[in-house]
Tab-separated table of C-alpha atoms and ligand atoms in Angstrom:
chain	number	residue	atom	x	y	z
A	82	MET	CA	0.406	-0.009	-0.099
A	83	SER	CA	1.892	2.928	-1.269
A	84	SER	CA	2.357	6.033	1.762
A	85	ALA	CA	2.960	8.707	-0.913
A	86	PRO	CA	1.557	12.088	0.773
A	87	PRO	CA	-2.083	13.438	0.200
A	88	VAL	CA	-2.773	15.367	-2.964
A	89	PHE	CA	-4.396	18.811	-2.651
A	90	ILE	CA	-7.189	19.753	-4.955
A	91	SER	CA	-7.712	23.112	-5.189
A	92	ALA	CA	-11.446	24.828	-5.899
A	93	ALA	CA	-10.260	25.612	-9.045
A	94	ASP	CA	-9.301	22.076	-9.969
A	95	VAL	CA	-12.432	21.040	-8.318
A	96	GLU	CA	-14.132	22.815	-11.269
A	97	ARG	CA	-12.100	22.146	-13.984
A	98	LEU	CA	-12.859	18.020	-12.935
A	99	LEU	CA	-15.581	18.825	-12.170
A	100	PRO	CA	-18.183	21.343	-14.200
A	101	ARG	CA	-21.394	20.800	-14.655
A	102	ALA	CA	-23.049	19.254	-12.026
A	103	SER	CA	-25.207	17.044	-13.569
A	104	LEU	CA	-22.417	15.096	-14.643
A	105	LEU	CA	-23.043	14.188	-10.130
A	106	LEU	CA	-26.897	12.221	-10.983
A	107	PRO	CA	-26.052	8.855	-11.186
A	108	GLY	CA	-23.475	8.776	-8.878
A	109	LEU	CA	-25.934	10.672	-6.394
A	110	GLU	CA	-29.184	8.450	-7.409
A	111	ALA	CA	-27.510	5.744	-6.446
A	112	ALA	CA	-25.913	7.341	-2.885
A	113	LEU	CA	-29.508	8.020	-2.272
A	114	SER	CA	-30.996	5.099	-2.967
A	115	ASN	CA	-28.843	3.768	-0.567
A	116	PHE	CA	-29.240	5.192	1.762
A	117	SER	CA	-32.616	4.909	2.367
A	118	ALA	CA	-32.723	1.287	1.563
A	119	GLY	CA	-30.946	0.643	5.142
A	120	PRO	CA	-28.122	-0.953	5.759
A	121	ALA	CA	-28.416	-3.490	2.748
A	122	GLY	CA	-27.810	-0.206	1.052
A	123	GLY	CA	-24.165	-0.268	2.149
A	124	VAL	CA	-24.350	3.420	2.962
A	125	GLU	CA	-22.347	4.258	6.931
A	126	GLN	CA	-23.589	7.655	7.391
A	127	PRO	CA	-24.548	9.089	11.202
A	128	LEU	CA	-25.741	12.345	11.758
A	129	ARG	CA	-23.686	14.776	11.444
A	130	ALA	CA	-22.279	16.062	14.398
A	131	VAL	CA	-22.566	20.107	14.615
A	132	LEU	CA	-20.877	22.549	16.836
A	133	ARG	CA	-21.604	26.172	17.986
A	134	VAL	CA	-18.892	28.558	17.554
A	135	ARG	CA	-21.396	30.428	19.619
A	136	PRO	CA	-19.135	34.564	19.984
A	137	TYR	CA	-19.693	34.445	15.993
A	138	ARG	CA	-23.168	32.630	15.729
A	139	GLY	CA	-21.002	30.371	13.624
A	140	PHE	CA	-20.887	26.574	13.542
A	141	LEU	CA	-18.927	23.742	12.412
A	142	GLY	CA	-20.259	20.870	10.613
A	143	VAL	CA	-18.649	17.324	10.427
A	144	MET	CA	-19.769	14.795	8.576
A	145	PRO	CA	-18.417	12.443	7.709
A	146	ALA	CA	-19.527	8.807	5.415
A	147	TYR	CA	-18.495	5.549	3.936
A	148	SER	CA	-19.648	4.245	0.399
A	149	ALA	CA	-19.925	0.890	-0.536
A	150	ALA	CA	-21.258	0.266	-3.939
A	151	ASP	CA	-18.157	3.564	-4.104
A	152	ASP	CA	-16.270	1.836	-2.471
A	153	ALA	CA	-15.185	5.634	-1.336
A	154	LEU	CA	-14.798	6.958	2.413
A	155	SER	CA	-14.671	10.659	2.630
A	156	THR	CA	-15.202	13.767	6.163
A	157	LYS	CA	-16.544	16.839	4.970
A	158	LEU	CA	-15.699	19.857	7.562
A	159	VAL	CA	-17.678	22.926	7.134
A	160	THR	CA	-17.860	25.856	8.509
A	161	PHE	CA	-21.126	28.697	8.141
A	162	TYR	CA	-21.621	31.329	9.691
A	163	GLU	CA	-24.276	33.748	9.709
A	164	PRO	CA	-24.575	37.370	7.901
A	165	ARG	CA	-22.467	39.316	10.029
A	166	GLY	CA	-22.045	43.296	7.444
A	167	ASP	CA	-18.328	43.020	8.015
A	168	SER	CA	-16.833	40.000	6.397
A	169	ALA	CA	-15.980	39.661	3.357
A	170	ALA	CA	-15.615	36.203	4.020
A	171	PRO	CA	-17.548	33.670	2.296
A	172	SER	CA	-21.040	31.724	4.697
A	173	HIS	CA	-20.204	28.827	3.847
A	174	GLN	CA	-16.214	27.221	3.539
A	175	ALA	CA	-15.625	23.606	3.635
A	176	THR	CA	-12.489	21.256	2.708
A	177	VAL	CA	-13.567	17.224	2.069
A	178	LEU	CA	-10.705	15.057	2.911
A	179	LEU	CA	-10.827	11.837	1.032
A	180	PHE	CA	-9.350	8.298	2.668
A	181	ASP	CA	-8.081	4.775	1.093
A	182	PRO	CA	-10.902	2.586	3.080
A	183	ARG	CA	-8.622	0.216	2.588
A	184	CYS	CA	-6.068	1.026	4.934
A	185	GLY	CA	-7.288	3.711	5.829
A	186	ALA	CA	-4.886	6.568	4.448
A	187	LEU	CA	-5.201	9.428	3.561
A	188	ARG	CA	-5.533	9.829	-0.190
A	189	ALA	CA	-6.408	13.571	-0.806
A	190	VAL	CA	-7.931	17.431	0.774
A	191	LEU	CA	-9.865	19.103	-1.336
A	192	ASP	CA	-11.414	21.790	-1.349
A	193	GLY	CA	-15.110	20.903	-0.018
A	194	ALA	CA	-16.764	24.833	-1.975
A	195	VAL	CA	-17.661	23.903	-5.442
A	196	ILE	CA	-18.428	20.124	-4.372
A	197	THR	CA	-21.273	21.415	-1.801
A	198	ALA	CA	-22.793	23.920	-4.600
A	199	LYS	CA	-22.712	21.622	-6.831
A	200	ARG	CA	-23.852	18.316	-5.256
A	201	THR	CA	-26.066	20.526	-3.566
A	202	ALA	CA	-27.437	21.174	-6.429
A	203	ALA	CA	-27.788	18.209	-8.500
A	204	VAL	CA	-29.136	17.111	-5.557
A	205	SER	CA	-31.976	19.101	-5.322
A	206	ALA	CA	-32.134	18.587	-9.223
A	207	ILE	CA	-32.825	14.568	-9.448
A	208	ALA	CA	-36.016	16.000	-6.467
A	209	THR	CA	-37.480	18.597	-9.124
A	210	LYS	CA	-37.261	15.788	-11.519
A	211	LEU	CA	-40.084	12.767	-9.526
A	212	LEU	CA	-41.866	16.093	-8.051
A	213	MET	CA	-42.580	18.890	-9.972
A	214	PRO	CA	-45.882	19.560	-12.457
A	215	ARG	CA	-45.417	18.518	-15.344
A	216	PRO	CA	-45.683	20.607	-18.022
A	217	ALA	CA	-43.103	22.704	-16.165
A	218	ALA	CA	-42.684	26.410	-17.541
A	219	VAL	CA	-41.939	28.817	-13.956
A	220	LEU	CA	-38.375	28.407	-12.338
A	221	CYS	CA	-38.270	31.094	-8.980
A	222	ILE	CA	-34.530	31.499	-7.347
A	223	LEU	CA	-35.023	32.389	-3.742
A	224	GLY	CA	-31.867	34.269	-2.694
A	225	ALA	CA	-28.939	35.111	-4.654
A	226	GLY	CA	-25.933	33.991	-3.060
A	227	VAL	CA	-23.920	30.640	-4.046
A	228	GLN	CA	-26.362	28.094	-3.804
A	229	ALA	CA	-28.628	30.909	-6.171
A	230	ARG	CA	-26.004	30.438	-9.076
A	231	SER	CA	-25.135	26.730	-8.590
A	232	HIS	CA	-28.811	25.314	-8.797
A	233	TYR	CA	-30.238	28.244	-11.614
A	234	GLU	CA	-26.879	26.006	-13.998
A	235	ALA	CA	-27.681	22.928	-12.945
A	236	PHE	CA	-31.921	23.886	-13.191
A	237	THR	CA	-31.615	25.955	-16.561
A	238	GLU	CA	-29.478	23.416	-18.082
A	239	LEU	CA	-31.720	20.055	-16.997
A	240	PHE	CA	-34.840	21.491	-17.482
A	241	ASP	CA	-36.789	23.481	-19.804
A	242	PHE	CA	-37.666	26.613	-17.644
A	243	THR	CA	-39.774	29.350	-20.516
A	244	GLU	CA	-39.369	31.629	-17.286
A	245	VAL	CA	-36.488	31.897	-14.715
A	246	ARG	CA	-37.173	34.928	-11.684
A	247	LEU	CA	-35.290	35.362	-8.541
A	248	TRP	CA	-35.939	37.821	-5.214
A	249	ASN	CA	-33.097	37.692	-3.505
A	250	ARG	CA	-33.260	39.909	0.336
A	251	THR	CA	-30.973	42.461	-0.849
A	252	GLU	CA	-32.336	43.307	-4.627
A	253	GLN	CA	-28.841	44.492	-5.324
A	254	ARG	CA	-27.625	40.732	-4.920
A	255	ALA	CA	-29.907	39.386	-7.330
A	256	LEU	CA	-29.412	41.941	-9.296
A	257	GLN	CA	-25.598	41.329	-10.022
A	258	LEU	CA	-26.526	37.159	-10.045
A	259	ALA	CA	-28.531	37.577	-12.829
A	260	SER	CA	-26.391	40.034	-15.081
A	261	SER	CA	-23.800	37.326	-14.362
A	262	VAL	CA	-25.248	34.119	-15.227
A	263	GLY	CA	-26.026	34.562	-19.068
A	264	GLY	CA	-29.882	34.107	-19.745
A	265	ALA	CA	-32.581	35.471	-19.316
A	266	VAL	CA	-33.735	36.512	-14.990
A	267	ARG	CA	-36.493	38.625	-13.991
A	268	VAL	CA	-35.484	40.777	-10.799
A	269	CYS	CA	-38.662	40.984	-8.451
A	270	GLY	CA	-39.183	42.652	-5.874
A	271	THR	CA	-41.176	40.513	-3.007
A	272	VAL	CA	-41.651	37.213	-2.618
A	273	ARG	CA	-44.898	37.026	-3.505
A	274	ASP	CA	-44.738	38.323	-6.930
A	275	ALA	CA	-41.420	36.044	-7.930
A	276	VAL	CA	-43.899	32.992	-6.188
A	277	CYS	CA	-47.024	33.216	-8.194
A	278	GLY	CA	-47.256	31.179	-10.231
A	279	ALA	CA	-43.984	29.731	-10.820
A	280	ASP	CA	-43.251	25.542	-10.570
A	281	VAL	CA	-41.021	25.045	-9.287
A	282	ILE	CA	-39.605	27.333	-6.645
A	283	VAL	CA	-35.901	26.727	-4.387
A	284	THR	CA	-35.185	28.642	-1.545
A	285	VAL	CA	-31.715	29.375	-1.015
A	286	THR	CA	-31.554	31.486	2.118
A	287	MET	CA	-29.608	32.056	5.320
A	288	ALA	CA	-33.285	32.639	6.697
A	289	THR	CA	-34.178	32.568	9.948
A	290	ALA	CA	-37.342	33.072	9.431
A	291	PRO	CA	-40.265	31.813	7.027
A	292	ILE	CA	-39.983	33.987	3.921
A	293	LEU	CA	-42.418	31.462	1.970
A	294	PHE	CA	-46.413	30.922	2.992
A	295	GLY	CA	-48.159	28.975	2.766
A	296	GLU	CA	-51.602	31.626	2.663
A	297	TRP	CA	-49.937	32.350	-0.607
A	298	VAL	CA	-51.086	28.890	-1.719
A	299	LYS	CA	-55.016	30.072	-3.667
A	300	PRO	CA	-56.842	26.826	-2.539
A	301	GLY	CA	-58.171	24.368	-5.606
A	302	ALA	CA	-57.179	20.713	-6.478
A	303	HIS	CA	-54.115	20.385	-7.638
A	304	ILE	CA	-54.731	18.280	-11.380
A	305	ASN	CA	-51.850	17.296	-13.132
A	306	GLY	CA	-49.666	19.601	-12.510
A	307	LYS	CA	-52.188	22.389	-12.988
A	308	LEU	CA	-54.175	24.515	-10.138
A	309	LEU	CA	-58.335	24.426	-11.136
A	310	THR	CA	-60.114	26.319	-9.184
A	311	GLU	CA	-64.236	26.757	-8.569
A	312	THR	CA	-65.226	30.052	-10.194
A	313	ALA	CA	-68.182	29.567	-9.820
A	314	PRO	CA	-70.559	26.426	-8.244
A	315	GLY	CA	-69.560	23.099	-9.831
A	316	LEU	CA	-67.147	25.124	-12.725
A	317	LEU	CA	-64.317	23.854	-12.225
A	318	MET	CA	-62.129	26.727	-14.600
A	319	GLU	CA	-57.950	26.573	-15.550
A	320	ASN	CA	-56.795	29.477	-13.865
A	321	MET	CA	-53.920	31.735	-13.779
A	322	ARG	CA	-52.143	30.538	-11.557
A	323	PRO	CA	-52.396	33.958	-9.556
A	324	LEU	CA	-50.958	33.384	-6.254
A	325	VAL	CA	-49.500	29.726	-6.092
A	326	ALA	CA	-46.533	28.947	-4.068
A	327	GLY	CA	-44.943	26.691	-6.348
A	328	ASP	CA	-46.233	22.331	-7.013
A	329	ALA	CA	-42.929	21.519	-6.295
A	330	VAL	CA	-40.474	23.304	-3.688
A	331	GLN	CA	-36.790	22.516	-3.461
A	332	SER	CA	-36.054	24.514	0.480
A	333	VAL	CA	-32.563	24.654	0.634
A	334	GLY	CA	-31.635	26.360	3.539
A	335	ALA	CA	-32.918	26.300	7.931
A	336	SER	CA	-30.894	23.953	8.669
A	337	ARG	CA	-30.368	24.610	12.203
A	338	PRO	CA	-34.030	23.240	14.969
A	339	ASP	CA	-34.327	26.696	15.390
A	340	TRP	CA	-34.064	27.922	11.983
A	341	ARG	CA	-37.534	28.575	9.047
A	342	GLU	CA	-37.722	29.335	5.374
A	343	LEU	CA	-41.284	28.137	4.941
A	344	ASP	CA	-44.270	28.661	7.062
A	345	ASP	CA	-46.657	26.039	9.344
A	346	ALA	CA	-49.265	26.440	6.333
A	347	LEU	CA	-47.270	25.214	3.434
A	348	MET	CA	-45.051	22.427	5.221
A	349	LYS	CA	-48.586	20.654	6.484
A	350	SER	CA	-50.532	21.729	3.590
A	351	SER	CA	-47.862	19.638	1.053
A	352	VAL	CA	-46.126	15.839	-0.060
A	353	LEU	CA	-43.466	16.382	2.580
A	354	VAL	CA	-40.013	14.651	1.122
A	355	VAL	CA	-36.800	14.896	3.281
A	356	ASP	CA	-33.122	14.270	2.658
A	357	SER	CA	-32.494	11.866	5.476
A	358	ARG	CA	-35.524	11.070	8.117
A	359	GLU	CA	-32.924	11.067	11.273
A	360	ALA	CA	-31.234	14.206	9.833
A	361	ALA	CA	-34.953	16.725	9.167
A	362	LEU	CA	-35.874	14.918	12.647
A	363	ALA	CA	-33.351	16.317	14.780
A	364	GLU	CA	-31.734	19.446	12.511
A	365	SER	CA	-34.899	21.097	10.225
A	366	GLY	CA	-36.565	23.816	12.104
A	367	ASP	CA	-39.701	23.114	9.226
A	368	VAL	CA	-39.794	20.110	9.258
A	369	ILE	CA	-39.889	20.218	13.445
A	370	LEU	CA	-41.538	23.438	14.601
A	371	SER	CA	-44.136	22.340	12.456
A	372	GLY	CA	-45.262	19.234	13.170
A	373	ALA	CA	-45.056	18.358	9.725
A	374	GLU	CA	-45.467	14.492	8.875
A	375	ILE	CA	-42.358	13.433	6.583
A	376	PHE	CA	-43.740	11.194	3.624
A	377	ALA	CA	-40.699	9.622	2.142
A	378	GLU	CA	-37.032	10.185	1.686
A	379	LEU	CA	-35.864	11.021	-1.828
A	380	GLY	CA	-34.053	7.475	-1.792
A	381	GLU	CA	-37.876	5.940	-1.568
A	382	LEU	CA	-38.922	7.948	-4.680
A	383	LEU	CA	-35.392	6.620	-5.871
A	384	LYS	CA	-36.852	3.091	-4.880
A	385	GLY	CA	-39.888	3.137	-6.312
A	386	THR	CA	-41.156	1.916	-3.578
A	387	LYS	CA	-42.777	5.289	-2.620
A	388	PRO	CA	-44.959	6.877	-4.638
A	389	ALA	CA	-43.460	10.568	-6.736
A	390	GLN	CA	-47.244	12.479	-6.775
A	391	PRO	CA	-45.375	15.450	-9.082
A	392	GLU	CA	-49.821	16.537	-9.523
A	393	LYS	CA	-49.722	17.808	-5.285
A	394	THR	CA	-47.958	20.657	-4.459
A	395	THR	CA	-44.277	19.296	-3.457
A	396	VAL	CA	-42.232	20.194	-0.480
A	397	PHE	CA	-38.470	18.235	-0.435
A	398	LYS	CA	-36.911	19.702	1.977
A	399	SER	CA	-32.633	19.310	1.389
A	400	LEU	CA	-30.105	19.667	4.815
A	401	GLY	CA	-26.901	17.944	3.180
A	402	MET	CA	-25.618	14.110	3.560
A	403	ALA	CA	-22.339	13.641	4.287
A	404	VAL	CA	-22.918	10.355	1.208
A	405	GLU	CA	-23.011	12.816	-1.157
A	406	ASP	CA	-20.111	14.091	-0.528
A	407	THR	CA	-17.894	11.684	-0.705
A	408	VAL	CA	-19.737	10.506	-4.378
A	409	ALA	CA	-18.887	14.185	-5.373
A	410	ALA	CA	-15.153	13.484	-4.124
A	411	LYS	CA	-14.530	9.978	-5.062
A	412	PHE	CA	-15.848	11.915	-8.769
A	413	VAL	CA	-12.915	14.821	-8.425
A	414	TYR	CA	-10.489	12.646	-7.166
A	415	ASP	CA	-10.625	8.875	-10.097
A	416	ALA	CA	-10.903	12.361	-12.550
A	417	TRP	CA	-7.680	14.005	-11.377
A	418	SER	CA	-5.811	10.749	-10.754
A	419	ALA	CA	-6.788	10.146	-14.653
A	420	GLY	CA	-4.868	12.932	-15.691
A	421	ASN	CA	-8.381	14.767	-17.131
B	18	NAD	N1	-29.055	21.288	1.915
B	18	NAD	C1	-28.016	21.842	1.915
B	18	NAD	O1	-26.981	20.072	1.436
B	18	NAD	C2	-27.025	23.073	1.368
B	18	NAD	C3	-25.962	23.037	1.217
B	18	NAD	C4	-25.185	24.050	0.886
B	18	NAD	C5	-25.330	25.207	1.796
B	18	NAD	N2	-27.234	24.994	2.887
B	18	NAD	C6	-27.901	26.009	2.433
B	18	NAD	O2	-28.801	26.708	1.541
B	18	NAD	C7	-28.433	28.850	1.860
B	18	NAD	C8	-27.614	29.280	1.076
B	18	NAD	O3	-26.572	28.888	0.909
B	18	NAD	P1	-25.399	30.275	-0.310
B	18	NAD	O4	-24.382	28.730	0.153
B	18	NAD	O5	-26.046	30.120	-0.622
B	18	NAD	O6	-25.338	30.677	1.524
B	18	NAD	P2	-24.600	32.448	0.970
B	18	NAD	O7	-24.666	32.841	1.830
B	18	NAD	O8	-24.053	32.525	-0.682
B	18	NAD	O9	-26.712	33.553	0.219
B	18	NAD	C9	-27.135	33.209	0.827
B	18	NAD	C10	-28.580	34.522	0.522
B	18	NAD	O10	-29.534	34.178	1.364
B	18	NAD	C11	-29.685	36.173	1.898
B	18	NAD	N3	-30.603	35.786	2.811
B	18	NAD	C12	-28.984	35.886	3.998
B	18	NAD	N4	-30.437	36.917	5.559
B	18	NAD	C13	-31.278	35.974	4.715
B	18	NAD	C14	-32.491	36.142	5.522
B	18	NAD	N5	-32.964	36.364	6.950
B	18	NAD	N6	-33.744	36.344	4.620
B	18	NAD	C15	-33.501	36.140	3.195
B	18	NAD	N7	-32.512	35.827	2.453
B	18	NAD	C16	-31.331	35.365	3.476
B	18	NAD	C17	-28.240	36.550	1.051
B	18	NAD	O11	-29.080	37.646	0.942
B	18	NAD	C18	-28.071	35.263	0.349
B	18	NAD	O12	-28.355	35.731	-0.864
B	18	NAD	C19	-28.238	29.029	3.212
B	18	NAD	O13	-29.191	28.446	3.957
B	18	NAD	C20	-27.010	27.047	3.515
B	18	NAD	O14	-27.255	26.711	5.056
B	18	NAD	C21	-27.774	23.868	2.393
B	19	YCP	O1	-24.854	19.549	3.834
B	19	YCP	C1	-23.945	20.547	3.687
B	19	YCP	O2	-23.084	20.659	3.399
B	19	YCP	C2	-25.236	22.367	4.452
B	19	YCP	C3	-23.368	22.597	5.511
B	19	YCP	C4	-24.186	23.491	6.251
B	19	YCP	C5	-25.856	23.776	6.790
B	19	YCP	C6	-26.373	23.059	5.435
B	19	YCP	N1	-25.623	21.656	4.700
């Protein structure tokens, strides 16, 4: 067994070796499925340890996983800090350590920021593929940071939206993102305007209180992804869906037990899919504080043991799983080893 020192793979090299999040889809779909298969799936992944850096409103997460199918062993170390006006540092910083599972030797130290951005967007895309209404024309992204960009890139590559809308708490940042992505994006002044009639909504903010409200979901029946509202007794008319909060909501932020992005009404009235039940019940304020019932893990939808129900309003609550980083780090390391 070689005792060569570990290689260091920088953010620029990760970006070069993993140019598109979509390259991760097959590996991630398999890993999510294996995770939800229990011990037979061969994924070892304890609940991540998250410690507070209390004086600075920061957190350090430690995320180990082993995937037998990939024969890959890794740990991500990720820090995330609540917004502070005086800091130029990114809110999330990460490093992934990739080990040789056969002997425990450290093989690579990889920048984890690009991996986190791309694997998270890829997982949201997997959920969207299963949960979005058909057809889905309007994509709405709430937030304008790192994840907003990676989700924009992945979603516009993988789906045929005719309109993309963007809202951010500080509009200037939304305008900057919109002007830098190279596609048509409509920046909206309010969340309500942004989500009005959207088919897929991605929430990627550092919000700690709800920004998306169920009251914006107009009462009615969802039939094949179209909202049908009773406009006169006995008459069901396909309306313009003026205030539909999206048929498929991808909630990526609010990863602390007391943080929210979605309100109780939306959580309780939607079919709720999570990446990990254990993590959702320990870490997600949207799940814990709303008391919403979890319908399935994404891996169960992928395996077909639970139906996806794209005709209903759905929420995918993503907290991020260590095995996603394992898959992504191995992909990058294999590409690096192959001399790509
Ligand atoms: N589920 C996962 O796998 C996963 C992975 C990485 C990040 N995340 C989460 O996704 C979210 C976005 O991460 P990011 O890396 O893009 O962060 P970022 O700092 O790059 O962007 C955060 C965005 O949220 C906005 N924002 C900040 N405070 C807000 C508030 N109180 N209300 C509304 N908007 C606010 C900012 O203006 C910015 O546009 C975070 O909550 C993060 O923890 C989840
Ligand atoms: O899975 C992740 O990488 C992130 C870390 C920060 C909190 C949310 N989840």
